[in-house]
C-alpha atoms as one frame of an Amber mdcrd trajectory, in Angstrom:
protein
  -0.602   5.621 -20.791  -1.137   3.672 -23.715  -2.045  -0.112 -23.451   1.365
  -1.134 -24.641   3.062   1.424 -22.321   0.916   0.088 -19.202   1.840  -3.576
 -20.038   5.570  -2.563 -19.869   5.030  -0.647 -16.686   3.193  -3.745 -15.301
   5.895  -6.031 -16.225   8.522  -3.898 -14.713   6.557  -3.215 -11.450   6.241
  -7.243 -11.269   9.930  -7.473 -11.545  10.368  -4.934  -8.937   8.109  -6.443
  -6.337  10.049  -9.931  -6.943  13.349  -8.303  -6.408  12.032  -6.384  -3.371
  10.669  -9.574  -1.769  13.768 -11.596  -2.547  16.778  -9.299  -1.970  15.765
  -7.500   1.228  14.500  -4.184  -0.375  11.411  -4.598   2.128  13.512  -3.638
   4.871  12.771   0.069   4.341   9.286  -0.543   3.650   9.095  -2.296   7.094
   9.715   1.013   8.622   6.737   2.589   7.763   3.868   2.408  10.085   1.260
   3.817   7.661  -0.367   3.022   4.103   1.039   5.627   1.793   0.092   6.986
  -1.413   1.158   5.292  -4.363   1.906   2.020  -2.207   0.992  -1.407  -3.947
  -0.604  -3.742  -1.467  -2.770  -6.694  -0.982  -5.680  -6.568   1.168  -7.069
  -9.420   3.395 -10.733  -9.603   4.612 -10.044 -10.610   8.192 -13.279 -12.654
   8.550 -12.834 -14.961   5.790  -9.042 -14.889   5.258  -9.297 -14.011   1.486
  -7.337 -11.375  -0.411  -9.124  -8.681  -2.684  -8.525 -10.217  -6.319  -9.546
  -9.384  -9.568  -8.854 -11.180 -13.224  -9.968 -10.907 -16.894 -13.231 -12.644
 -16.003 -16.453 -10.593 -16.550 -19.823 -10.926 -14.681 -22.214 -12.957 -16.449
 -24.912 -10.890 -15.034 -25.413  -7.511 -13.655 -23.071  -4.907 -15.241 -20.849
  -7.378 -17.281 -17.935  -5.525 -15.869 -14.644  -7.132 -14.759 -15.293  -9.413
 -11.484 -13.838  -8.989  -8.345 -13.335 -11.810  -5.915 -11.619 -13.067  -3.007
  -8.880 -15.871  -3.002  -7.017 -17.803  -0.478  -3.849 -18.029  -2.200  -1.295
 -15.425  -0.816   0.970 -15.450  -3.896  -1.363 -14.445  -6.806  -0.089 -11.482
  -8.543  -3.742 -10.575  -9.533  -4.450  -9.627  -5.864  -1.882  -6.397  -5.894
  -3.713  -2.926  -5.951  -2.050   0.610  -6.110  -3.466   3.416  -3.626  -4.087
   6.412  -5.481  -5.899   9.614  -5.070  -9.621  10.283  -5.676 -11.175  10.802
  -9.023 -10.107  14.192 -10.368  -7.407  14.685  -7.822  -4.242  13.130  -6.548
  -2.445  12.374  -3.524   1.143  13.153  -2.836   3.206  10.073  -3.466   4.497
   8.685  -0.140   2.351  10.674   2.014   0.370   8.732   4.695  -3.436   7.981
   3.901  -5.599   9.645   6.354  -8.631   8.141   8.054 -11.747   9.615   6.289
  -9.537  10.233   2.997 -11.170   9.460  -0.282  -8.972   7.147  -2.604  -9.039
   4.817  -5.366  -7.648   1.293  -5.793  -6.210   0.329  -9.261  -5.758  -3.203
 -10.120  -2.214  -3.713 -11.159  -2.536  -6.334 -13.674  -5.542  -4.863 -15.561
  -5.282  -1.325 -14.916  -8.922  -1.144 -13.622 -10.411   0.466 -10.584 -12.379
  -1.011  -7.822 -15.808   0.276  -8.379 -19.367  -0.206  -7.285 -22.808   0.880
  -8.496 -26.471  -0.091  -8.148 -26.294  -3.488  -9.715 -27.129  -6.570  -7.667
 -24.229  -8.970  -7.008 -24.591 -12.386  -8.364 -24.674 -14.600  -5.409 -25.661
 -12.874  -2.241 -28.003 -10.297  -3.792 -26.169  -7.457  -2.237 -24.431  -4.664
  -4.339 -22.199  -5.514  -6.985 -18.406  -4.677  -6.883 -16.518  -4.820  -9.946
 -13.311  -3.409 -11.532 -13.855  -0.681 -14.133 -12.143   1.748 -16.499  -9.007
   1.535 -18.589  -5.365   2.133 -17.758  -6.390   3.643 -14.326  -9.084   6.144
 -15.824 -12.654   5.496 -14.808 -15.180   7.729 -13.141 -16.452   8.901  -9.585
 -17.810   5.578  -8.563 -14.344   4.355  -8.264 -13.954   6.543  -5.039 -13.776
   4.843  -1.576 -13.374   6.431   1.858 -10.971   4.818   4.440 -12.828   4.132
   7.580 -10.591   3.640  10.518  -9.783   5.414  13.897  -7.109   7.697  14.613
  -5.110  10.128  12.288  -3.764   7.706   9.533  -4.395   4.265   7.955  -2.048
   2.012   9.991  -0.675  -1.094   8.503  -1.104  -3.160  11.386  -4.749  -2.387
  12.286  -8.112  -3.552  10.101  -9.885  -0.724   8.320 -13.054  -0.336   6.194
 -13.747   0.863   2.764 -17.096   2.843   2.355 -17.901   3.240  -1.448 -18.166
   7.244  -1.312 -21.414   7.558  -3.835 -23.566   4.709  -2.602 -22.296   4.294
   1.207 -22.075   0.590   0.977 -18.994  -1.083   2.777 -16.708  -3.325   0.810
 -17.356  -6.957   2.212 -17.175 -10.685   1.908 -19.734 -13.183   3.338 -18.668
 -16.312   2.380 -20.620 -17.055  -0.916 -18.133 -19.132  -3.366 -18.371 -19.007
  -7.191 -18.384 -22.178  -9.298 -16.543 -22.511 -12.591 -14.449 -20.667 -14.275
 -13.273 -19.323 -10.802 -14.187 -22.269  -8.600 -13.875 -21.419  -5.079 -13.249
 -17.744  -4.973 -15.507 -15.771  -2.774 -17.982 -13.217  -3.827 -16.863  -9.710
  -2.870 -19.785  -7.045  -2.640 -21.248  -3.769  -0.817 -23.220  -4.053   2.250
 -25.243  -1.276   3.715 -24.055  -1.833   7.060 -20.855  -2.457   9.058 -20.182
  -5.737  10.403 -17.391  -8.321  10.774 -17.394  -9.088   7.129 -16.283  -5.573
   6.052 -12.866  -5.364   7.798  -9.652  -5.482   5.798  -5.934  -5.697   6.633
  -2.809  -4.725   4.601  -0.460  -7.753   3.925   2.132  -8.093   1.156   3.187
  -4.987  -0.761   5.611  -2.227  -1.374   4.909   0.921   0.752   6.174   4.230
  -0.878   8.359   6.852   0.815   8.270  10.389  -0.726   9.742  10.293  -4.109
  10.509   6.444  -4.176   8.942   4.963  -7.403  10.132   2.577  -9.960  11.992
   4.674 -12.816   9.306   3.608 -15.488   6.702   5.748 -13.620   8.387   8.824
 -14.024   8.001   9.034 -17.757   4.955   7.180 -18.264   1.974   8.815 -15.976
   2.750  10.958 -12.953  -0.661  11.270 -11.462  -1.595   8.789  -8.673
């Protein structure tokens, strides 16, 4: 999708999310017990009570890519992520995501994918997590494995995300940034599992098969 097309799609999706929240369209979404491919969600770190967030602010060190943080605000549109299939693959829209499945998470407002690599995070000295790519296109360092018990990723239960290439876990340990993103928490990768790496689905739209805003069908069908 071109840059202009993506901006139009994002604007329409924002409107759709607002209408769903205000008009009861979330009723059918509440029927779904699982997170499904194509869903647009916010993810809450259960230890620090912050939502996974990104924005047009780049790291001043490390990779210099778009920063990923945790925010306490619940209604920030920069905390929406689309669940997609892994790099060079796709998942069937509306299918429940399996425990152990490899996915990508694409930031709705900027079109960049949740990403990690062997750079040091700026505050904690752990592994940097960034947002990378253009219009949802990135590389195999955008792949994350959903770590959970059972068969599928259940909406009510916390899960963990392991970076497929480097095997770190998506985590928040509490370090806070100063200006220009004052008070936002550092999101990074940690080599071991602990209380800081648990995430729970919060607000969002959960796709059933073939349920997608109209603009998606004539823009870019791959998830």
